[in-house]
Short mmCIF file of C-alpha atoms in Angstrom, two decimals:
data_model
loop_
_atom_site.label_atom_id
_atom_site.label_comp_id
_atom_site.label_asym_id
_atom_site.label_seq_id
_atom_site.Cartn_x
_atom_site.Cartn_y
_atom_site.Cartn_z
CA PHE A 1 23.65 -94.04 69.82
CA GLY A 2 25.27 -92.10 72.82
CA LEU A 3 28.55 -91.30 71.87
CA ALA A 4 29.06 -88.41 73.65
CA GLU A 5 28.19 -90.53 76.96
CA MET A 6 30.12 -92.62 76.61
CA ASN A 7 33.28 -91.48 75.69
CA GLY A 8 33.50 -87.73 76.05
CA PRO A 9 33.78 -85.46 72.75
CA VAL A 10 33.32 -87.53 70.19
CA THR A 11 36.42 -85.80 67.35
CA THR A 12 38.00 -86.01 64.15
CA GLU A 13 40.58 -88.17 65.51
CA THR A 14 38.54 -91.16 67.55
CA TYR A 15 36.25 -90.88 63.31
CA LYS A 16 39.89 -92.46 62.07
CA ALA A 17 41.01 -94.29 64.57
CA GLY A 18 39.06 -97.62 63.00
CA ALA A 19 39.43 -97.12 58.90
CA ILE A 20 42.89 -97.16 57.11
CA SER A 21 44.26 -93.67 55.97
CA HIS A 22 43.97 -93.57 52.60
CA PRO A 23 47.30 -94.19 50.99
CA LYS A 24 48.49 -90.18 48.93
CA GLU A 25 46.55 -88.73 53.11
CA ALA A 26 48.95 -91.17 54.70
CA ALA A 27 51.87 -90.20 53.42
CA LYS A 28 52.38 -86.48 54.13
CA GLY A 29 49.13 -85.78 56.23
CA GLY A 30 48.24 -83.69 53.05
CA TRP A 31 45.13 -83.40 50.89
CA SER A 32 45.35 -84.20 46.94
CA PRO A 33 41.87 -83.44 44.54
CA TYR A 34 43.55 -87.25 42.86
CA VAL A 35 42.23 -89.87 43.71
CA ASP A 36 42.59 -93.77 41.16
CA ASN A 37 39.72 -95.21 41.02
CA GLY A 38 41.13 -97.69 39.31
CA GLY A 39 41.12 -99.94 36.81
CA THR A 40 42.22 -100.92 32.72
CA VAL A 41 39.99 -100.35 30.14
CA LEU A 42 41.32 -100.85 26.07
CA ALA A 43 39.99 -100.42 21.93
CA VAL A 44 41.28 -101.98 18.56
CA CYS A 45 39.61 -101.69 16.21
CA GLY A 46 39.48 -103.11 12.58
CA GLU A 47 38.78 -102.97 8.56
CA ASP A 48 35.42 -102.39 9.64
CA TYR A 49 34.50 -102.75 13.41
CA CYS A 50 35.46 -101.43 16.71
CA VAL A 51 35.86 -103.59 19.79
CA ILE A 52 36.68 -101.43 23.08
CA ALA A 53 36.21 -102.34 26.76
CA GLY A 54 36.79 -101.27 30.35
CA ASP A 55 36.09 -103.77 33.92
CA THR A 56 33.62 -102.09 35.93
CA ARG A 57 35.39 -102.22 39.63
CA MET A 58 35.83 -98.89 41.02
CA SER A 59 37.82 -98.35 43.77
CA VAL A 60 39.66 -95.91 46.68
CA GLY A 61 43.29 -97.39 48.59
CA TYR A 62 42.52 -100.65 48.94
CA SER A 63 38.54 -100.37 49.28
CA ILE A 64 36.27 -101.38 46.94
CA ASN A 65 33.70 -99.00 46.65
CA SER A 66 31.56 -100.06 43.62
CA ARG A 67 31.14 -103.78 41.47
CA THR A 68 29.07 -101.47 39.01
CA VAL A 69 30.11 -98.72 38.10
CA PRO A 70 30.58 -98.53 34.25
CA LYS A 71 34.40 -96.35 32.29
CA LEU A 72 32.60 -96.62 29.18
CA ALA A 73 30.16 -94.42 27.77
CA GLN A 74 28.37 -94.41 24.33
CA LEU A 75 29.28 -90.85 23.30
CA THR A 76 27.68 -91.21 19.51
CA SER A 77 25.53 -93.37 17.63
CA ARG A 78 29.97 -94.68 16.52
CA SER A 79 32.27 -93.93 19.35
CA VAL A 80 32.64 -94.67 22.10
CA LEU A 81 35.24 -93.42 25.29
CA ALA A 82 36.85 -95.58 28.06
CA SER A 83 38.05 -94.26 30.92
CA SER A 84 40.15 -94.87 33.83
CA GLY A 85 41.66 -93.62 36.39
CA MET A 86 39.87 -90.85 38.70
CA GLN A 87 36.02 -91.90 37.71
CA ALA A 88 33.94 -88.64 38.87
CA ASP A 89 36.86 -86.24 36.44
CA ALA A 90 35.41 -89.25 34.14
CA LEU A 91 32.69 -88.50 34.67
CA GLY A 92 33.19 -84.98 34.37
CA LEU A 93 33.94 -84.80 31.16
CA GLN A 94 31.95 -87.12 29.86
CA LYS A 95 29.59 -84.37 30.40
CA ASN A 96 31.17 -81.19 29.65
CA LEU A 97 32.23 -83.39 25.73
CA LYS A 98 28.74 -84.74 25.07
CA ALA A 99 27.02 -81.00 26.10
CA ARG A 100 29.07 -79.88 23.25
CA ILE A 101 28.33 -82.64 20.78
CA VAL A 102 25.35 -81.96 20.76
CA MET A 103 25.40 -78.22 19.68
CA TYR A 104 27.89 -79.34 17.35
CA GLU A 105 24.99 -81.40 16.27
CA HIS A 106 22.30 -78.69 16.57
CA GLN A 107 24.82 -76.49 14.26
CA THR A 108 25.69 -78.66 11.31
CA GLY A 109 23.09 -80.68 11.64
CA LYS A 110 25.57 -83.80 11.71
CA GLU A 111 26.64 -86.23 13.72
CA MET A 112 30.60 -85.85 14.70
CA SER A 113 33.06 -87.70 13.33
CA THR A 114 35.25 -89.66 15.45
CA PRO A 115 37.97 -88.28 15.05
CA ALA A 116 36.64 -85.02 15.34
CA ILE A 117 35.37 -86.25 18.90
CA ALA A 118 39.59 -87.57 18.87
CA GLN A 119 40.56 -83.60 18.03
CA MET A 120 37.80 -82.77 20.44
CA LEU A 121 38.87 -84.67 23.91
CA SER A 122 42.51 -83.11 22.83
CA THR A 123 41.35 -79.95 23.01
CA THR A 124 38.83 -80.69 26.19
CA LEU A 125 42.13 -82.05 27.73
CA TYR A 126 44.88 -79.44 27.52
CA TYR A 127 42.40 -76.39 28.05
CA LYS A 128 42.85 -77.30 31.57
CA ARG A 129 46.68 -78.33 31.17
CA PHE A 130 47.22 -76.86 34.30
CA PHE A 131 44.55 -78.93 36.72
CA PRO A 132 44.31 -81.96 34.64
CA PHE A 133 41.33 -84.73 34.87
CA TYR A 134 43.38 -87.29 36.14
CA THR A 135 41.52 -89.36 33.23
CA PHE A 136 44.05 -91.56 30.79
CA ASN A 137 41.29 -91.83 28.22
CA VAL A 138 41.46 -94.02 25.19
CA LEU A 139 38.13 -93.37 22.33
CA GLY A 140 36.73 -95.96 19.91
CA GLY A 141 34.95 -95.96 17.00
CA LEU A 142 34.28 -95.62 13.86
CA ASP A 143 35.39 -93.22 10.82
CA ALA A 144 33.42 -90.97 8.52
CA ASP A 145 34.40 -93.44 5.95
CA GLY A 146 33.17 -96.35 8.81
CA ARG A 147 36.50 -97.19 9.24
CA GLY A 148 37.90 -98.70 13.07
CA CYS A 149 39.64 -96.40 14.63
CA VAL A 150 41.09 -96.49 18.33
CA TYR A 151 42.51 -92.99 19.54
CA THR A 152 44.23 -93.12 22.16
CA TYR A 153 45.17 -90.30 25.04
CA ASP A 154 47.48 -89.25 28.25
CA ALA A 155 46.10 -86.60 30.79
CA ILE A 156 46.96 -83.55 29.15
CA GLY A 157 45.95 -84.26 25.78
CA SER A 158 48.94 -85.57 23.59
CA TYR A 159 46.68 -88.07 21.73
CA GLU A 160 47.23 -90.34 18.56
CA ARG A 161 45.43 -92.35 16.16
CA VAL A 162 46.29 -96.70 16.67
CA THR A 163 44.62 -100.08 16.14
CA TYR A 164 45.03 -101.28 19.72
CA ALA A 165 45.00 -99.21 23.00
CA SER A 166 45.17 -100.11 26.76
CA SER A 167 45.73 -97.56 29.29
CA GLY A 168 44.78 -98.50 33.57
CA SER A 169 45.82 -100.06 36.38
CA GLY A 170 46.20 -103.19 33.62
CA SER A 171 47.62 -101.74 31.26
CA LEU A 172 50.83 -103.44 31.68
CA LEU A 173 49.85 -106.43 31.44
CA VAL A 174 47.47 -106.10 28.57
CA GLN A 175 49.71 -104.35 26.47
CA PRO A 176 52.44 -106.44 25.66
CA VAL A 177 49.28 -109.55 24.53
CA LEU A 178 48.18 -106.66 22.49
CA ASP A 179 50.94 -106.00 20.64
CA SER A 180 51.38 -110.21 20.62
CA GLN A 181 48.22 -110.78 19.86
CA VAL A 182 46.89 -107.84 17.58
CA GLY A 183 50.15 -106.21 16.16
CA PHE A 184 52.04 -109.20 15.30
CA LYS A 185 55.69 -107.86 16.83
CA ASN A 186 58.65 -109.99 17.06
CA GLN A 187 56.57 -112.43 14.78
CA PRO A 188 57.41 -113.61 10.67
CA LYS A 189 55.00 -110.85 8.67
CA GLN A 190 53.25 -113.78 7.10
CA MET A 191 51.82 -114.14 10.21
CA GLN A 192 49.96 -110.36 10.07
CA ARG A 193 46.52 -110.63 9.11
CA GLN A 194 43.71 -108.80 10.29
CA LEU A 195 40.90 -109.69 12.78
CA THR A 196 37.25 -110.33 12.57
CA VAL A 197 35.13 -108.78 14.34
CA ALA A 198 34.55 -112.39 16.66
CA GLU A 199 38.78 -112.70 16.83
CA ALA A 200 38.53 -109.32 18.46
CA VAL A 201 35.60 -110.31 21.05
CA ASP A 202 37.11 -113.39 22.30
CA LEU A 203 40.84 -111.40 22.32
CA VAL A 204 39.46 -108.10 24.73
CA LYS A 205 37.80 -111.22 27.13
CA ASP A 206 40.36 -112.74 27.88
CA VAL A 207 43.23 -110.61 28.22
CA ILE A 208 41.03 -107.86 30.61
CA THR A 209 39.79 -112.13 32.46
CA SER A 210 43.95 -112.26 32.63
CA ALA A 211 44.37 -108.95 34.04
CA GLY A 212 41.57 -109.34 36.20
CA GLU A 213 43.73 -112.12 37.57
CA ARG A 214 46.85 -110.02 38.30
CA ASP A 215 46.01 -107.00 39.28
CA ILE A 216 43.80 -106.08 42.32
CA TYR A 217 42.20 -102.96 41.36
CA THR A 218 40.95 -104.69 38.25
CA GLY A 219 38.14 -107.68 38.14
CA ASP A 220 34.39 -107.77 38.98
CA TYR A 221 32.56 -107.09 35.63
CA VAL A 222 33.53 -105.69 31.93
CA ASP A 223 31.33 -103.70 29.08
CA VAL A 224 32.17 -104.18 26.13
CA TYR A 225 31.22 -102.59 23.29
CA ILE A 226 31.62 -103.28 19.57
CA ILE A 227 31.09 -100.54 16.82
CA ASP B 1 72.64 -78.46 37.32
CA PRO B 2 69.76 -78.13 34.55
CA TYR B 3 72.40 -80.28 31.49
CA CYS B 4 72.76 -83.66 34.50
CA PHE B 5 70.41 -86.21 34.46
CA ALA B 6 69.52 -88.29 37.23
CA LEU B 7 65.60 -89.81 37.14
CA LYS B 8 64.87 -90.87 40.48
CA MET B 9 64.27 -94.71 40.85
CA SER B 10 64.01 -97.41 43.51
CA ILE B 11 66.99 -99.30 43.46
CA LEU B 12 65.73 -102.41 41.75
CA GLN B 13 65.63 -99.59 38.70
CA TYR B 14 68.62 -98.83 38.33
CA ASN B 15 70.35 -101.70 35.71
CA GLY B 16 67.04 -103.11 34.37
CA GLY B 17 67.32 -106.51 33.40
CA SER B 18 63.73 -108.79 33.38
CA VAL B 19 63.60 -113.12 33.68
CA ILE B 20 61.04 -115.51 33.60
CA ALA B 21 60.78 -119.41 33.86
CA MET B 22 58.34 -122.05 32.35
CA THR B 23 57.08 -125.19 32.79
CA GLY B 24 55.67 -127.06 30.36
CA LYS B 25 55.81 -131.05 30.16
CA ASN B 26 58.63 -132.78 31.87
CA CYS B 27 60.79 -129.64 30.64
CA VAL B 28 61.94 -125.82 31.55
CA GLY B 29 62.07 -123.01 30.16
CA ILE B 30 63.94 -120.38 31.67
CA ALA B 31 64.99 -117.06 29.56
CA CYS B 32 66.41 -113.69 30.36
CA ASP B 33 66.71 -110.37 28.47
CA ARG B 34 70.60 -108.72 27.15
CA ARG B 35 70.58 -105.76 28.73
CA PHE B 36 73.58 -104.00 30.78
CA GLY B 37 73.15 -100.18 31.88
CA VAL B 38 72.69 -98.15 33.94
CA GLN B 39 69.83 -95.58 34.30
CA GLN B 40 68.35 -95.03 31.23
CA LEU B 41 72.38 -95.26 29.74
CA THR B 42 72.36 -98.28 28.13
CA LEU B 43 76.21 -99.69 28.30
CA ALA B 44 76.13 -103.47 27.09
CA GLY B 45 74.36 -105.34 25.13
CA ASP B 46 75.61 -109.12 25.99
CA PHE B 47 75.29 -109.45 29.56
CA ASP B 48 72.57 -111.88 30.67
CA LYS B 49 71.40 -112.49 33.98
CA VAL B 50 70.37 -116.01 33.94
CA PHE B 51 73.67 -118.59 35.89
CA LYS B 52 74.10 -122.50 34.91
CA ILE B 53 74.16 -124.05 38.23
CA ASN B 54 74.63 -127.28 36.98
CA ASP B 55 72.81 -129.41 34.32
CA LYS B 56 68.71 -129.38 35.46
CA LEU B 57 68.90 -126.18 37.26
CA PHE B 58 69.20 -122.63 36.09
CA LEU B 59 69.06 -120.06 37.79
CA GLY B 60 68.02 -115.88 37.14
CA LEU B 61 69.34 -113.24 39.12
CA PRO B 62 67.05 -110.03 38.02
CA GLY B 63 67.85 -106.84 40.10
CA LEU B 64 71.34 -104.57 40.75
CA ALA B 65 73.66 -106.32 39.07
CA THR B 66 77.11 -105.59 40.98
CA ASP B 67 74.27 -108.01 44.34
CA MET B 68 73.62 -109.81 41.53
CA GLN B 69 76.87 -110.96 40.56
CA THR B 70 77.87 -111.41 44.22
CA LEU B 71 75.35 -113.65 44.70
CA HIS B 72 75.89 -115.84 41.54
CA GLU B 73 80.01 -115.95 42.87
CA LYS B 74 78.58 -116.85 46.49
CA LEU B 75 75.67 -120.00 45.26
CA ARG B 76 78.38 -121.15 43.01
CA TYR B 77 81.09 -121.21 46.67
CA ARG B 78 78.06 -122.79 48.39
CA VAL B 79 77.28 -124.85 44.81
CA ASN B 80 80.27 -126.95 44.95
CA MET B 81 80.61 -127.11 49.10
CA TYR B 82 78.03 -129.18 49.05
CA ARG B 83 78.99 -130.95 45.14
CA LEU B 84 82.06 -132.46 47.76
CA ARG B 85 80.21 -132.88 50.55
CA GLU B 86 77.61 -135.54 49.31
CA GLU B 87 79.28 -136.14 45.99
CA ARG B 88 75.95 -135.75 43.96
CA ASP B 89 74.47 -132.61 42.50
CA VAL B 90 72.00 -129.76 44.32
CA SER B 91 68.52 -130.49 43.77
CA PRO B 92 66.18 -127.05 42.27
CA LYS B 93 64.48 -127.32 45.67
CA VAL B 94 67.22 -127.88 48.28
CA PHE B 95 69.01 -124.85 46.10
CA ALA B 96 65.98 -122.46 46.33
CA LYS B 97 66.43 -122.85 50.18
CA MET B 98 69.86 -121.90 49.72
CA VAL B 99 68.77 -119.28 48.02
CA SER B 100 66.12 -118.46 50.22
CA SER B 101 68.46 -118.76 53.49
CA ILE B 102 71.35 -116.98 52.40
CA LEU B 103 68.76 -113.94 51.10
CA TYR B 104 66.91 -113.76 54.61
CA GLU B 105 70.83 -113.73 56.38
CA HIS B 106 70.45 -110.16 54.81
CA ARG B 107 66.52 -109.38 55.84
CA TRP B 108 68.58 -106.03 57.26
CA GLY B 109 70.44 -104.75 54.53
CA PRO B 110 69.71 -107.24 51.89
CA TYR B 111 71.08 -107.80 48.36
CA PHE B 112 68.71 -105.56 45.77
CA THR B 113 67.69 -109.07 42.78
CA GLU B 114 65.10 -110.49 43.49
CA PRO B 115 66.38 -114.68 41.73
CA VAL B 116 64.02 -117.38 39.42
CA ILE B 117 65.14 -120.61 39.54
CA GLY B 118 63.85 -123.51 37.29
CA GLY B 119 65.03 -126.75 37.10
CA LEU B 120 64.13 -130.74 36.80
CA GLU B 121 63.19 -131.88 39.86
CA GLY B 122 63.81 -135.68 38.55
CA ASP B 123 62.27 -135.67 35.72
CA LYS B 124 59.70 -133.27 36.97
CA PRO B 125 59.87 -129.13 36.53
CA PHE B 126 60.07 -127.05 39.21
CA VAL B 127 59.94 -123.16 38.88
CA CYS B 128 60.56 -121.32 42.25
CA SER B 129 60.91 -117.12 43.08
CA MET B 130 61.80 -115.61 45.33
CA ASP B 131 61.23 -111.43 46.59
CA LEU B 132 64.48 -110.03 47.52
CA ILE B 133 64.41 -110.94 51.19
CA GLY B 134 64.18 -114.23 49.88
CA CYS B 135 60.31 -115.53 50.82
CA PRO B 136 59.77 -118.02 48.87
CA MET B 137 56.94 -118.66 46.11
CA VAL B 138 56.29 -122.37 43.88
CA THR B 139 54.44 -122.05 41.17
CA ASP B 140 53.10 -125.03 38.70
CA ASP B 141 52.79 -123.10 35.87
CA PHE B 142 55.09 -119.89 35.78
CA VAL B 143 56.98 -117.02 38.10
CA VAL B 144 58.86 -113.96 36.53
CA SER B 145 60.91 -111.06 38.01
CA GLY B 146 62.61 -108.10 36.85
CA SER B 147 62.18 -104.30 35.91
CA SER B 148 59.11 -105.30 33.44
CA ASN B 149 57.54 -107.96 36.00
CA GLU B 150 53.89 -106.45 35.56
CA SER B 151 54.04 -106.90 31.08
CA LEU B 152 54.95 -110.04 31.96
CA LEU B 153 52.60 -111.30 34.30
CA GLY B 154 50.24 -110.33 31.44
CA ILE B 155 51.49 -111.79 29.32
CA CYS B 156 51.42 -115.14 31.11
CA GLU B 157 48.79 -114.80 31.94
CA SER B 158 47.64 -114.73 28.20
CA LEU B 159 49.05 -117.02 26.48
CA TYR B 160 50.55 -119.18 29.25
CA ILE B 161 49.00 -123.24 27.78
CA PRO B 162 49.68 -125.76 30.45
CA ASP B 163 52.02 -129.10 29.30
CA GLN B 164 53.84 -127.67 26.34
CA SER B 165 56.34 -129.52 24.41
CA PRO B 166 59.93 -128.82 24.43
CA GLU B 167 59.47 -126.47 20.79
CA ASP B 168 55.79 -125.12 22.53
CA LEU B 169 57.11 -123.86 25.46
CA PHE B 170 60.24 -122.06 23.20
CA GLU B 171 58.42 -120.02 20.93
CA THR B 172 55.67 -119.40 24.09
CA LEU B 173 58.48 -118.47 26.53
CA SER B 174 60.51 -115.96 23.77
CA GLN B 175 56.84 -114.23 22.99
CA CYS B 176 56.41 -113.61 26.28
CA LEU B 177 59.68 -112.17 27.39
CA LEU B 178 60.42 -110.31 24.53
CA ASN B 179 56.48 -108.22 24.16
CA ALA B 180 56.73 -107.21 27.99
CA MET B 181 60.91 -106.79 27.38
CA ASP B 182 59.37 -104.44 24.37
CA ARG B 183 57.26 -101.84 27.17
CA ASP B 184 60.15 -101.38 29.37
CA CYS B 185 62.76 -99.48 28.73
CA ILE B 186 65.83 -100.95 30.57
CA SER B 187 65.02 -103.94 29.56
CA GLY B 188 65.44 -105.58 26.59
CA TRP B 189 69.11 -106.02 23.14
CA GLY B 190 68.35 -108.95 23.13
CA ALA B 191 67.49 -112.54 25.07
CA THR B 192 68.62 -115.79 26.09
CA VAL B 193 67.00 -118.67 25.96
CA HIS B 194 67.32 -122.01 27.94
CA ILE B 195 65.28 -124.99 27.84
CA ILE B 196 66.28 -127.68 30.42
CA THR B 197 64.65 -130.54 29.33
CA THR B 198 65.79 -134.86 31.30
CA THR B 199 67.94 -135.16 27.71
CA GLY B 200 70.10 -132.36 27.64
CA VAL B 201 69.85 -127.99 27.55
CA THR B 202 69.32 -125.70 24.74
CA SER B 203 70.42 -122.42 25.05
CA ARG B 204 69.52 -119.89 22.32
CA ASN B 205 70.41 -116.16 21.85
CA LEU B 206 67.55 -114.44 19.84
CA ARG B 207 67.92 -110.93 18.07
CA THR B 208 65.47 -107.81 19.21
CA ARG B 209 64.50 -105.18 18.32
CA GLN B 210 67.83 -102.80 19.99
CA ASP B 211 66.94 -100.26 21.41
#
């Protein structure tokens, strides 16, 4: 483009001048191996189903890198992993898990059950306790008895089996709604009931839409997996 | 000292607390939690953050408790002077402007509170929220403020229905506040809900999780 002739030697300062610098760099002038790609994931389970969903927006700082990056990965015929946080680490984690699931199937001749995957995910995350995967995971699926299950994780592998969970930049917006409409919290005991698959799917769609209204990092499309 | 805890928090989260206001059909609801605490220590469960300005106007002041009290007293003085001079009650729009001006006067050393105003302009509902330096935001559905800001926004966005009756508004408003509050460590310990209609104000104290 003839920049060198026009402006003299092009330095890194010139390139940085127009760009919005990354929030983490700007703060201290340092470098971080982590980046938050934003997004929200959630899962709701019932007697014999699990609905797990996540938006598809991938952002860095205030920019949108892609509107169509899925956060959900199907691991077996009965379990799906949803990862919010840093998508590079999510991809690395998925690759790791998928490989080990295949090895398990070869060694035992059986498909890995969701509770087994849940524990394996926990140990995988804790293995990197001192340089963690920057991922906030929700694992959804059917257990060995065919009942729906949802497991929620922190970045270093602490996990719990629950009936519903959410994670990511919009989780603060989404979680109270799940508490109210799936957990029936702060409502009289008579109101408690099991949601049907259709109700769960409608709720999940509404809730992630609402999160998309208020959270800048959530939006574009939503992947919904019904197991 | 390894036994001494001092959490690094924003000044607006030093005392904690949440406030929410929502519109209905010719009525407005405004509600707050009742916790008073200092960082992680809870000291009282009867500390309301919503104050009555007149029969058709309430003000919610979450944030730093000392600034909330001072601002409430300053505004009480200004409203009383207004009533003496004008010989009428202050309307919500004018009051909102008054709050906004007072906050902006302290642009470079602000009061650490982000108020929420709920009232009836005649018989039309009016809600407004502000940041700590007085930037007003008037909406026609709901406004939220406090430490469980995001949770409140999320659940209101999902549960809000326009033009509800006072009874339905009470239920919706309460559920929004309670479920959002339960996801915030520094809000809670009870809730107070006021429903303002043209005929009067109904105030209720809710028993919630006491943790």
